[in-house]
Coordinates of C-alpha atoms in Angstrom, one line a residue:
M1 CA 84.8 56.1 122.6
K2 CA 87.0 53.9 124.8
I3 CA 90.0 55.4 126.6
T4 CA 92.6 52.9 127.7
T5 CA 94.1 53.2 131.2
V6 CA 97.5 51.7 131.6
P7 CA 99.1 50.6 134.9
A8 CA 100.9 53.4 136.9
T9 CA 104.0 51.3 137.0
L10 CA 104.3 51.3 133.2
V11 CA 103.8 55.0 133.1
A12 CA 106.6 55.5 135.7
A13 CA 108.9 53.3 133.6
L14 CA 108.3 55.4 130.5
L15 CA 109.1 58.5 132.4
V16 CA 112.4 57.4 133.9
S17 CA 114.5 59.2 131.1
S18 CA 112.2 62.2 131.2
P19 CA 113.5 65.5 132.8
L20 CA 110.0 65.8 134.3
Q21 CA 109.5 64.2 137.6
A22 CA 107.3 61.0 137.4
Q23 CA 103.9 61.1 139.1
P24 CA 103.4 59.0 142.2
D25 CA 102.7 55.4 141.3
T26 CA 99.3 55.7 142.9
N27 CA 97.9 58.0 140.1
S28 CA 96.2 56.7 137.1
A29 CA 97.2 58.1 133.7
P30 CA 95.1 57.6 130.5
I31 CA 96.6 57.1 127.1
A32 CA 94.8 58.8 124.2
P33 CA 93.6 56.6 121.3
Q34 CA 93.9 57.7 117.7
L35 CA 90.7 59.7 116.9
G36 CA 88.7 58.7 113.8
D37 CA 88.4 62.3 112.7
A38 CA 90.0 62.3 109.3
T39 CA 87.7 63.9 106.7
P40 CA 86.5 61.1 104.5
L41 CA 86.5 62.0 100.8
P42 CA 83.1 61.5 99.0
Q43 CA 82.7 59.6 95.8
D44 CA 81.8 61.0 92.4
T45 CA 78.6 58.8 92.4
P46 CA 74.9 59.8 92.6
W47 CA 72.9 59.5 95.8
P48 CA 71.2 56.2 95.3
G49 CA 68.0 57.1 97.1
G50 CA 66.8 59.5 94.4
T51 CA 65.6 63.1 94.5
I52 CA 65.4 64.9 97.9
G53 CA 62.4 67.1 98.5
L54 CA 63.2 70.4 100.2
D55 CA 60.2 72.5 101.4
I56 CA 60.9 75.8 103.2
D57 CA 58.2 77.9 104.8
A58 CA 59.6 81.5 105.0
T59 CA 56.4 83.3 105.9
D60 CA 57.1 83.9 109.6
T61 CA 58.8 87.3 109.1
R62 CA 57.7 88.6 112.5
R63 CA 59.8 86.1 114.3
A64 CA 62.4 85.6 111.5
V65 CA 62.1 81.8 111.4
Y66 CA 62.4 79.5 108.4
S67 CA 60.6 76.1 108.9
V68 CA 62.1 73.3 106.9
T69 CA 60.7 69.9 105.8
E70 CA 63.1 67.7 103.9
T71 CA 62.2 64.4 102.5
I72 CA 65.1 62.0 101.9
P73 CA 64.5 58.8 99.9
V74 CA 66.8 56.1 101.2
P75 CA 68.0 53.0 99.3
A76 CA 66.8 49.5 100.2
G77 CA 68.7 48.0 103.1
M78 CA 70.1 51.2 104.5
R79 CA 70.0 51.1 108.3
E80 CA 71.9 54.3 109.1
L81 CA 71.5 57.6 107.3
A82 CA 74.3 60.2 107.8
L83 CA 73.3 63.7 106.9
L84 CA 75.6 66.8 106.8
L85 CA 74.9 70.5 107.2
P86 CA 77.3 72.4 104.9
E87 CA 80.3 73.6 106.9
W88 CA 83.0 74.8 104.4
L89 CA 81.1 77.4 102.3
P90 CA 82.1 78.6 98.9
G91 CA 82.9 82.3 98.8
K92 CA 83.4 82.5 102.6
H93 CA 86.8 80.7 102.4
S94 CA 86.3 79.0 105.8
A95 CA 84.2 76.8 107.9
R96 CA 81.3 79.2 108.4
G97 CA 78.3 76.9 108.4
Q98 CA 75.5 78.1 110.7
I99 CA 75.0 75.0 112.7
N100 CA 74.2 77.2 115.7
L101 CA 71.0 78.5 114.0
L102 CA 69.5 75.0 113.4
S103 CA 67.0 74.0 116.0
N104 CA 64.0 71.8 116.8
I105 CA 65.5 69.0 114.8
R106 CA 63.3 65.9 114.4
F107 CA 63.5 62.8 112.1
S108 CA 60.6 60.5 111.3
A109 CA 59.5 57.7 108.9
N110 CA 55.9 56.6 108.2
G111 CA 54.8 59.0 110.8
Q112 CA 57.0 57.5 113.6
P113 CA 59.9 59.4 115.2
L114 CA 63.4 58.0 114.5
E115 CA 66.4 57.9 116.8
W116 CA 69.3 60.2 115.9
K117 CA 72.5 61.4 117.3
R118 CA 75.1 64.1 116.5
D119 CA 78.7 63.0 115.7
P120 CA 80.9 64.2 118.6
L121 CA 83.9 64.5 116.2
D122 CA 81.9 66.3 113.5
V123 CA 79.0 68.3 115.0
F124 CA 77.7 69.1 111.5
R125 CA 76.9 65.4 111.0
F126 CA 73.6 63.8 112.0
V127 CA 73.3 60.0 112.1
V128 CA 69.7 58.7 111.9
D129 CA 68.7 55.1 112.7
V130 CA 66.6 53.7 109.8
P131 CA 64.3 50.8 110.6
E132 CA 63.9 47.9 108.2
G133 CA 61.6 48.6 105.4
V134 CA 61.8 52.4 105.5
T135 CA 62.2 53.9 102.1
E136 CA 61.9 57.6 103.0
V137 CA 63.1 59.7 106.0
T138 CA 61.6 63.1 106.8
A139 CA 63.7 65.7 108.5
Q140 CA 61.9 68.7 110.1
F141 CA 63.8 71.6 111.7
M142 CA 64.0 75.4 111.9
H143 CA 66.6 77.9 110.9
T144 CA 66.3 80.9 113.1
S145 CA 67.6 84.1 111.4
P146 CA 69.3 86.5 113.9
V147 CA 66.9 89.2 115.0
T148 CA 69.7 91.5 116.1
G149 CA 73.1 92.1 114.7
R150 CA 74.7 90.7 117.9
E151 CA 73.5 87.3 116.9
G152 CA 74.9 87.3 113.4
R153 CA 73.8 88.5 110.0
I154 CA 70.1 89.2 109.8
T155 CA 68.6 87.4 106.8
M156 CA 64.9 88.1 107.3
T157 CA 63.0 91.4 108.0
Q158 CA 59.3 92.2 107.7
E159 CA 60.0 93.6 104.2
M160 CA 62.6 91.2 102.7
L161 CA 64.6 88.0 103.1
N162 CA 67.8 86.4 101.8
L163 CA 67.4 82.6 101.8
Q164 CA 70.7 80.7 101.6
W165 CA 70.0 77.1 100.9
E166 CA 73.1 75.8 102.6
A167 CA 72.0 77.3 106.0
M168 CA 68.7 75.3 106.0
S169 CA 69.3 72.0 104.2
L170 CA 71.0 68.7 105.0
Y171 CA 72.6 66.4 102.4
P172 CA 73.6 62.7 102.6
E173 CA 77.3 62.1 103.1
G174 CA 79.6 60.1 100.8
H175 CA 78.8 61.7 97.4
Y176 CA 79.9 64.7 95.4
T177 CA 77.3 67.4 95.9
R178 CA 76.9 67.8 92.2
R179 CA 75.6 64.2 92.2
I180 CA 72.8 64.8 94.7
A181 CA 69.4 65.8 93.3
F182 CA 67.0 68.2 95.1
K183 CA 63.6 69.5 94.3
P184 CA 63.2 72.9 96.1
T185 CA 60.0 74.6 97.2
V186 CA 59.6 77.9 99.1
T187 CA 56.6 79.6 100.5
V188 CA 56.9 83.4 100.9
P189 CA 54.7 86.0 102.5
Q190 CA 51.7 87.1 100.4
G191 CA 52.5 89.1 97.4
W192 CA 56.3 89.0 97.7
E193 CA 58.4 88.8 94.6
V194 CA 61.1 86.1 94.5
F195 CA 64.4 86.4 92.7
T196 CA 67.0 83.6 92.1
A197 CA 69.2 82.1 89.4
L198 CA 67.4 78.7 89.7
D199 CA 65.7 77.5 86.5
G200 CA 62.1 76.3 85.9
K201 CA 60.3 78.6 88.2
A202 CA 56.6 77.9 88.8
R203 CA 54.4 79.7 91.2
S204 CA 51.0 78.8 92.8
G205 CA 49.8 81.6 95.1
D206 CA 52.8 82.3 97.3
T207 CA 54.5 78.9 96.9
V208 CA 57.3 78.8 94.4
T209 CA 59.0 75.7 93.0
W210 CA 61.8 75.1 90.6
E211 CA 63.0 72.2 88.5
T212 CA 65.1 69.4 90.1
V213 CA 68.6 70.6 90.5
D214 CA 71.9 69.2 91.8
Y215 CA 72.8 70.3 95.3
E216 CA 76.0 72.2 94.3
T217 CA 73.9 74.4 91.9
L218 CA 71.2 74.8 94.5
V219 CA 73.6 76.1 97.2
D220 CA 75.1 78.4 94.5
S221 CA 71.6 79.9 93.8
P222 CA 70.4 81.9 96.8
I223 CA 67.1 83.8 97.0
F224 CA 66.3 87.5 97.5
A225 CA 62.6 88.1 98.1
G226 CA 60.7 91.1 99.2
L227 CA 57.4 93.0 99.5
Y228 CA 59.0 96.0 97.6
A229 CA 60.8 94.6 94.5
K230 CA 61.8 95.6 91.0
Q231 CA 63.6 93.9 88.1
W232 CA 65.5 95.6 85.3
S233 CA 66.8 93.8 82.2
L234 CA 70.4 94.7 81.5
D235 CA 70.7 92.5 78.4
P236 CA 68.9 89.4 77.2
E237 CA 70.8 87.2 79.7
V238 CA 71.3 89.5 82.7
T239 CA 68.9 91.1 85.1
L240 CA 69.2 93.5 88.1
D241 CA 66.8 92.2 90.8
A242 CA 66.3 94.5 93.7
V243 CA 64.4 94.4 97.0
A244 CA 64.1 97.4 99.3
D245 CA 63.0 98.6 102.7
A246 CA 60.5 101.0 101.0
P247 CA 59.3 101.5 97.3
K248 CA 61.0 104.9 97.0
Y249 CA 64.5 103.3 97.2
L250 CA 63.8 101.5 93.8
E251 CA 63.7 104.6 91.7
L252 CA 66.7 104.2 89.4
A253 CA 67.2 107.0 86.8
P254 CA 67.7 105.7 83.2
E255 CA 71.1 107.3 82.9
N256 CA 72.2 105.5 86.1
L257 CA 70.7 102.2 85.0
R258 CA 72.9 102.5 81.9
T259 CA 76.0 102.2 84.1
F260 CA 74.9 98.7 85.1
E261 CA 74.3 97.8 81.5
R262 CA 77.8 99.1 80.6
L263 CA 79.3 97.1 83.4
I264 CA 78.2 93.9 81.6
D265 CA 79.6 95.3 78.3
E266 CA 82.9 96.1 79.9
A267 CA 83.1 92.7 81.6
D268 CA 82.5 91.0 78.2
A269 CA 85.3 93.1 76.7
V270 CA 87.7 92.0 79.4
F271 CA 87.0 88.3 79.5
G272 CA 85.8 87.6 76.0
A273 CA 83.5 84.8 77.0
R274 CA 80.7 84.2 79.4
H275 CA 80.6 81.4 81.9
F276 CA 76.9 81.6 82.7
D277 CA 73.8 81.0 80.6
H278 CA 72.0 83.8 82.5
Y279 CA 73.0 86.0 85.4
N280 CA 71.0 87.8 88.2
F281 CA 72.4 90.7 90.2
L282 CA 70.5 90.2 93.5
L283 CA 70.5 93.6 95.3
A284 CA 69.0 94.6 98.6
M285 CA 68.5 98.3 99.3
T286 CA 68.4 98.1 103.1
D287 CA 69.9 99.0 106.4
R288 CA 67.6 96.5 108.2
M289 CA 68.8 93.2 106.7
G290 CA 72.5 92.4 107.2
G291 CA 75.1 93.6 104.6
I292 CA 76.5 91.1 102.1
G293 CA 78.6 90.8 99.0
L294 CA 78.9 87.1 98.0
E295 CA 79.7 85.6 94.7
H296 CA 77.9 82.8 92.8
H297 CA 78.2 81.5 89.3
R298 CA 75.0 82.8 87.8
S299 CA 74.1 85.4 90.5
S300 CA 75.5 87.5 93.3
E301 CA 74.2 88.7 96.6
N302 CA 74.8 92.4 97.1
Q303 CA 73.6 95.0 99.6
Y304 CA 73.6 98.8 99.1
E305 CA 72.6 101.4 101.6
P306 CA 68.9 102.3 101.1
E307 CA 69.6 105.6 99.2
A308 CA 72.3 104.3 97.0
L309 CA 70.2 104.3 93.8
I310 CA 68.3 107.5 94.4
D311 CA 71.1 109.6 95.9
W312 CA 73.5 108.6 93.1
E313 CA 76.2 111.2 93.5
K314 CA 76.4 111.1 97.3
M315 CA 76.5 107.3 97.4
D316 CA 79.1 106.9 94.6
W317 CA 81.6 105.5 97.1
A318 CA 79.4 102.6 98.0
R319 CA 78.6 100.8 94.7
N320 CA 81.7 98.8 94.1
V321 CA 80.4 95.5 95.5
V322 CA 78.4 94.8 92.4
S323 CA 81.3 95.0 90.0
H324 CA 83.5 93.0 92.4
E325 CA 81.0 90.1 92.7
L326 CA 80.3 90.0 88.9
V327 CA 84.0 89.4 88.2
H328 CA 83.8 86.4 90.5
S329 CA 81.6 84.6 88.0
W330 CA 84.8 84.2 86.0
N331 CA 87.4 84.5 88.7
G332 CA 86.5 82.2 91.6
K333 CA 83.5 80.4 90.3
F334 CA 84.6 79.2 86.8
R335 CA 88.3 79.4 87.3
R336 CA 89.1 78.3 90.9
P337 CA 92.3 77.5 92.7
E338 CA 92.7 73.8 93.1
G339 CA 92.6 74.0 96.9
L340 CA 89.5 76.1 96.9
W341 CA 87.4 73.6 94.9
T342 CA 86.1 70.8 97.1
P343 CA 83.7 67.9 96.1
D344 CA 81.4 68.6 99.1
Y345 CA 81.0 71.1 101.9
R346 CA 82.8 68.9 104.5
T347 CA 86.2 68.8 102.8
P348 CA 88.4 71.7 104.2
M349 CA 89.4 74.4 101.7
Q350 CA 92.9 75.6 101.1
N351 CA 93.3 79.3 100.6
S352 CA 96.8 79.9 99.5
L353 CA 95.9 81.3 96.0
M354 CA 93.4 83.8 97.3
W355 CA 95.6 86.6 96.0
V356 CA 94.4 85.6 92.6
Y357 CA 90.8 84.6 93.5
E358 CA 90.2 87.8 95.5
G359 CA 93.2 90.0 94.6
Q360 CA 92.6 90.1 90.9
T361 CA 88.8 90.3 91.5
Q362 CA 89.5 93.4 93.6
F363 CA 91.6 94.8 90.8
W364 CA 89.0 94.2 88.1
G365 CA 86.1 95.3 90.4
W366 CA 87.8 98.7 90.6
V367 CA 88.7 98.9 86.9
L368 CA 85.3 97.8 85.6
A369 CA 83.5 100.3 87.9
A370 CA 85.5 103.1 86.4
R371 CA 85.2 101.9 82.8
S372 CA 81.4 101.5 83.1
G373 CA 80.8 104.7 85.0
L374 CA 79.2 102.7 87.9
Q375 CA 81.6 104.8 90.0
E376 CA 83.3 108.0 89.1
K377 CA 86.9 107.8 88.2
D378 CA 87.9 110.1 91.1
T379 CA 86.2 107.7 93.5
V380 CA 88.2 104.8 92.1
L381 CA 91.4 106.8 92.3
G382 CA 90.5 107.4 96.0
M383 CA 90.3 103.6 96.5
F384 CA 93.8 103.2 95.0
A385 CA 95.0 106.1 97.2
N386 CA 93.7 104.5 100.4
A387 CA 95.2 101.2 99.5
V388 CA 98.7 102.6 98.7
A389 CA 98.7 104.7 101.9
N390 CA 97.7 101.7 104.1
Y391 CA 100.7 99.7 102.9
S392 CA 103.0 102.7 102.8
E393 CA 102.4 104.0 106.4
G394 CA 99.5 102.2 108.0
Q395 CA 100.6 98.6 108.4
P396 CA 103.7 97.7 110.3
G397 CA 102.5 94.0 110.3
R398 CA 103.9 93.7 106.7
A399 CA 107.3 93.3 108.3
W400 CA 106.5 89.9 109.7
R401 CA 103.5 88.6 107.7
S402 CA 103.3 87.9 104.0
V403 CA 100.3 88.5 101.8
E404 CA 99.9 84.8 101.2
D405 CA 99.8 84.2 105.0
T406 CA 96.8 86.5 105.2
T407 CA 94.9 84.2 102.9
Y408 CA 94.4 82.0 106.0
D409 CA 92.7 84.8 107.9
P410 CA 89.1 83.8 107.0
I411 CA 89.9 80.5 108.8
T412 CA 91.9 81.8 111.8
N413 CA 89.9 85.0 112.5
S414 CA 86.6 84.8 110.6
R415 CA 86.5 88.6 110.3
R416 CA 86.3 89.2 114.0
P417 CA 87.6 92.6 115.2
L418 CA 91.3 92.7 116.0
P419 CA 92.9 94.8 118.8
Y420 CA 95.7 95.9 116.5
S421 CA 94.9 95.1 112.9
S422 CA 97.7 97.3 111.6
L423 CA 100.2 94.9 113.3
Q424 CA 98.3 91.7 113.0
R425 CA 97.1 92.2 109.4
S426 CA 93.8 91.0 108.1
E427 CA 92.7 89.8 104.6
D428 CA 95.2 91.8 102.7
Y429 CA 95.2 89.4 99.8
Y430 CA 92.3 91.5 98.5
V431 CA 93.9 95.0 98.3
E432 CA 97.6 94.3 98.3
G433 CA 96.8 91.6 95.8
A434 CA 95.1 94.2 93.6
L435 CA 98.1 96.5 93.8
T436 CA 100.4 93.6 92.8
W437 CA 98.2 93.0 89.8
L438 CA 98.4 96.7 88.9
E439 CA 102.2 96.4 88.8
A440 CA 101.9 93.2 86.7
D441 CA 99.6 95.1 84.3
Q442 CA 102.1 98.0 84.0
I443 CA 105.1 95.6 83.5
I444 CA 103.3 94.0 80.6
R445 CA 102.3 97.3 79.1
E446 CA 105.8 98.7 79.4
G447 CA 107.4 95.6 78.0
T448 CA 105.0 95.4 75.0
R449 CA 104.9 99.2 74.4
G450 CA 101.3 99.3 75.3
R451 CA 100.1 96.5 73.0
K452 CA 99.2 94.2 75.8
G453 CA 98.2 94.4 79.4
L454 CA 96.4 92.4 82.2
D455 CA 93.3 92.5 79.9
D456 CA 95.1 89.9 77.7
F457 CA 95.8 87.7 80.7
A458 CA 92.2 87.9 81.9
K459 CA 90.9 86.8 78.5
A460 CA 93.4 83.9 78.2
F461 CA 93.1 82.7 81.8
F462 CA 89.4 83.3 82.7
G463 CA 87.6 83.4 79.3
K464 CA 88.6 80.0 78.2
S465 CA 85.3 78.5 76.8
D466 CA 82.2 80.5 76.2
G467 CA 79.1 79.0 77.7
D468 CA 80.9 76.6 80.1
W469 CA 79.7 77.3 83.6
G470 CA 81.4 74.3 85.3
V471 CA 84.6 74.7 87.3
S472 CA 88.1 74.7 85.9
T473 CA 90.8 74.6 88.5
Y474 CA 94.3 76.1 88.3
D475 CA 97.6 76.2 90.3
F476 CA 100.6 78.5 90.6
D477 CA 102.4 77.1 87.6
E478 CA 99.4 77.8 85.3
I479 CA 99.3 81.4 86.4
V480 CA 103.0 81.8 85.6
E481 CA 102.7 80.0 82.3
T482 CA 99.8 82.2 81.2
L483 CA 101.6 85.4 82.2
N484 CA 104.7 84.3 80.3
A485 CA 102.6 83.6 77.2
I486 CA 101.4 87.2 77.3
Y487 CA 104.8 88.7 78.1
P488 CA 108.0 86.7 78.9
Y489 CA 109.2 87.8 82.4
D490 CA 110.3 86.1 85.6
W491 CA 106.8 86.0 86.9
A492 CA 107.5 83.2 89.3
E493 CA 110.0 85.3 91.1
F494 CA 107.8 88.4 90.9
L495 CA 104.8 86.7 92.4
D496 CA 106.8 84.8 95.0
T497 CA 108.6 87.9 96.2
R498 CA 105.6 90.3 96.2
L499 CA 103.1 87.8 97.8
R500 CA 104.8 85.0 99.6
Q501 CA 107.6 86.9 101.3
P502 CA 107.2 89.2 104.3
D503 CA 109.0 92.5 104.9
Q504 CA 108.7 93.7 101.3
P505 CA 108.8 97.4 100.1
A506 CA 105.4 99.1 100.0
P507 CA 103.5 98.0 96.9
V508 CA 103.7 101.4 95.2
R509 CA 105.7 100.4 92.1
G510 CA 102.6 99.6 90.0
L511 CA 101.1 103.1 90.8
E512 CA 104.4 104.8 90.0
K513 CA 104.8 102.8 86.7
A514 CA 101.2 103.9 85.9
G515 CA 102.3 107.6 86.2
Y516 CA 100.8 108.4 89.6
R517 CA 102.2 109.1 93.0
L518 CA 100.9 109.2 96.6
V519 CA 100.4 112.6 98.1
W520 CA 98.9 113.9 101.3
K521 CA 96.3 116.6 101.8
D522 CA 94.3 118.0 104.7
T523 CA 91.0 116.9 103.3
P524 CA 89.8 113.3 102.5
N525 CA 89.7 112.0 98.9
P526 CA 86.2 111.4 97.4
Y527 CA 86.1 107.8 98.4
A528 CA 87.3 108.3 101.9
E529 CA 84.9 111.3 102.4
G530 CA 81.9 109.4 101.3
R531 CA 82.7 106.3 103.4
S532 CA 83.4 108.4 106.5
S533 CA 80.3 110.5 106.1
S534 CA 78.0 107.6 105.6
G535 CA 79.5 105.7 108.6
K536 CA 79.6 108.8 110.8
S537 CA 83.2 108.1 111.6
L538 CA 86.2 110.4 111.8
D539 CA 89.4 109.1 110.2
L540 CA 92.5 110.5 111.9
F541 CA 94.5 107.3 111.1
Y542 CA 97.4 109.1 109.3
S543 CA 97.6 112.0 111.8
L544 CA 96.8 111.0 115.4
G545 CA 96.7 107.3 114.5
V546 CA 93.1 106.6 115.3
V547 CA 89.7 106.2 113.7
L548 CA 86.8 107.5 115.9
D549 CA 83.0 106.8 115.7
G550 CA 80.4 109.5 116.1
D551 CA 80.8 109.7 119.8
G552 CA 84.6 109.8 119.9
K553 CA 85.0 106.1 120.7
V554 CA 88.2 104.6 119.2
S555 CA 87.4 101.9 116.6
S556 CA 90.9 101.5 115.2
T557 CA 94.4 102.3 116.5
L558 CA 97.7 102.5 114.5
W559 CA 100.4 100.4 116.1
D560 CA 103.3 102.7 117.1
G561 CA 101.2 105.7 116.1
P562 CA 100.9 108.9 118.2
A563 CA 97.7 107.8 120.0
F564 CA 99.1 104.3 120.6
D565 CA 102.3 105.7 122.1
A566 CA 100.2 107.8 124.5
G567 CA 98.3 104.7 125.6
I568 CA 95.1 105.0 123.7
V569 CA 93.6 101.7 122.5
N570 CA 90.4 100.5 120.9
G571 CA 87.3 101.0 123.0
A572 CA 88.6 104.1 124.7
T573 CA 86.5 107.3 124.3
I574 CA 87.9 110.8 123.8
V575 CA 85.8 113.0 126.1
A576 CA 87.6 116.3 125.8
V577 CA 90.3 118.0 123.6
N578 CA 92.5 120.7 125.0
G579 CA 89.8 121.3 127.7
D580 CA 86.8 121.5 125.3
A581 CA 84.1 118.9 125.1
Y582 CA 84.8 116.4 122.2
S583 CA 83.2 116.9 118.8
K584 CA 84.6 116.1 115.3
D585 CA 85.2 119.8 114.6
V586 CA 86.9 120.3 118.0
I587 CA 89.5 117.5 117.5
R588 CA 90.1 118.4 113.8
D589 CA 90.7 122.0 114.8
A590 CA 93.1 120.9 117.5
V591 CA 95.1 118.8 115.1
T592 CA 95.3 121.7 112.6
A593 CA 96.2 124.2 115.3
A594 CA 99.1 122.0 116.5
K595 CA 100.6 121.8 113.1
D596 CA 104.3 123.0 113.1
G597 CA 103.8 124.1 116.8
S598 CA 105.4 123.0 120.0
E599 CA 102.4 122.4 122.3
P600 CA 101.0 118.8 122.6
I601 CA 97.4 118.0 122.0
T602 CA 95.8 117.2 125.4
L603 CA 93.1 114.6 125.5
L604 CA 90.8 113.5 128.3
V605 CA 90.2 109.8 127.6
K606 CA 87.7 107.5 129.3
R607 CA 88.5 103.8 129.4
G608 CA 86.2 101.7 131.4
E609 CA 85.6 103.7 134.7
R610 CA 89.0 105.4 134.5
F611 CA 89.7 108.9 133.1
D612 CA 93.2 109.9 132.0
T613 CA 94.6 113.1 130.7
L614 CA 97.0 112.3 127.9
E615 CA 99.4 114.5 125.9
I616 CA 100.1 113.7 122.2
P617 CA 103.1 115.6 120.8
Y618 CA 101.9 115.4 117.2
H619 CA 102.5 118.4 114.9
G620 CA 101.9 117.0 111.4
G621 CA 98.4 118.4 110.8
L622 CA 95.5 116.5 109.1
R623 CA 96.7 114.0 106.6
Y624 CA 94.6 112.2 104.0
P625 CA 95.9 110.1 101.1
W626 CA 95.4 111.1 97.5
I627 CA 97.1 110.0 94.3
E628 CA 97.9 112.5 91.5
P629 CA 99.5 112.2 88.1
V630 CA 103.2 112.8 87.8
S631 CA 103.9 115.9 85.8
G632 CA 105.3 115.1 82.4
G633 CA 104.8 111.4 82.9
T634 CA 102.8 108.8 81.0
Q635 CA 99.6 108.1 82.8
G636 CA 99.0 104.4 82.3
L637 CA 96.5 104.3 85.1
D638 CA 94.3 106.7 83.1
R639 CA 94.4 104.4 80.1
L640 CA 93.7 101.3 82.3
L641 CA 90.5 103.0 83.7
A642 CA 89.3 104.2 80.3
A643 CA 86.2 102.5 78.8
R644 CA 86.7 99.8 76.3
T645 CA 83.2 100.0 74.8
K646 CA 81.0 102.8 73.6

């Protein structure tokens, strides 16, 4: 790239009218050229080279390395081949491509190495020189899965793997990804079972191939594979495919399996049509491979704690991810906001309608879990309670930041920890979006005297054409039009106010219309208790204004809460409480003893190498959110969560 240098005398002349003092005329001053970094749009045309062969060796589980050989046919006369690693990834709502994990990259043709370079303005782009007469370029490289959580999400252990095609394949630029053909092959460790939604599976030994598929469908069809694996048929078109750290974690009682079957039945009842020809719940029972919940059109990637299937009651709080990701087959994959559909994985995504994509999915994920029995109703009520409490008392950031503005958080923050998430907000389009849709449901039910609800919107909006598993985009106006067809109301104003404007009242109106109210107790609700116990954390967020890990280290601080006002921040460790060594019981007892008293709670706090004795004048006792039905009211929430099928 050439940078033009202009004479110092011209620079001085340009600065005469500037309030800034001109530099001495002995200094050089470059002028920036216009960068050629605009994202080029691909064409809806096929890759002219033909089918690309993709061969992945996933057998090196000890070192967690995937070795890739990709064979790219090139059209006659091509002298420069530009290949892209996917950057903007569906379901992740941001540029989360793992270019950092690609290594040992080499290109060759006819056994001879080829020159290549990386684009300095698009580091996901590789440009390969193609000699005259070459008809096929071979790319060889490695994808190195993280081996510790510090390096990223672990995708390979010695018992299982989660192969995501977009992390270990390159595609030629300039064409819609649905117009690029791939022939995938994967070799797994001896005896491992392989699960994916791809069609045409054929296996020879431990090498598995599938029929030729377009790149968009390939990327949307990840693999779970493992030494300990089991498959259950939920209906003729749907399977539950699980891998586990050990065989004992795959013992699923028949009555509990039935809740997964009912989940499919209840989803059919809501949407009225299926937008998949078959569907695979991919489920990893593990605390060794990294956690995941990611939607795909004909499958979903899900992780449960190892005991979630065998310790059914205790782990009830943790099973919602499966119902959430299933809903995405309709909401997010088939129906997709126009800015979130892109023709390739280089075009930036626009997230402004995520309060539908994720917000209504969160809503239906909760509802379908309760209707199917995948989670107990009391657990789901606990989820609603936590959500309402957060926006009622736990998030001062709502004063300055709208729900819609949080839809950009996957891009601006990428789920990194925040120092003060209660002030900064995070991805609130999920949960505040869900509470907004609860209010919409209750407005419809009230206005139609119970004849209609959000179920009718879901059927009209998401269940449009049975068997179609393409993509149908929508915009704000279509959302409003569909709602008005269900029940005439000023939906544009409703959605704009609730979701696009900051400093709105807490989103409790839907809960209240549904016949419930937020109350506070001195013990956690079932969902909060299960989550806290599993994570070994202590939630004092609505009392002292902190959440602590098992060692008393602060993991979250409420802005303007009692602990914050005393100077306690994330990363500090509570060493002693009122002179006694810290433990969960000691600090809980201290908060209880201080209730309605006059003496402050005294904490010895370590931050770095410094110890401080801090006094917290808090006297409200332990406080945990619950919701309970209003006496004498009509409990619309109970009817919403009731099963629709037998």
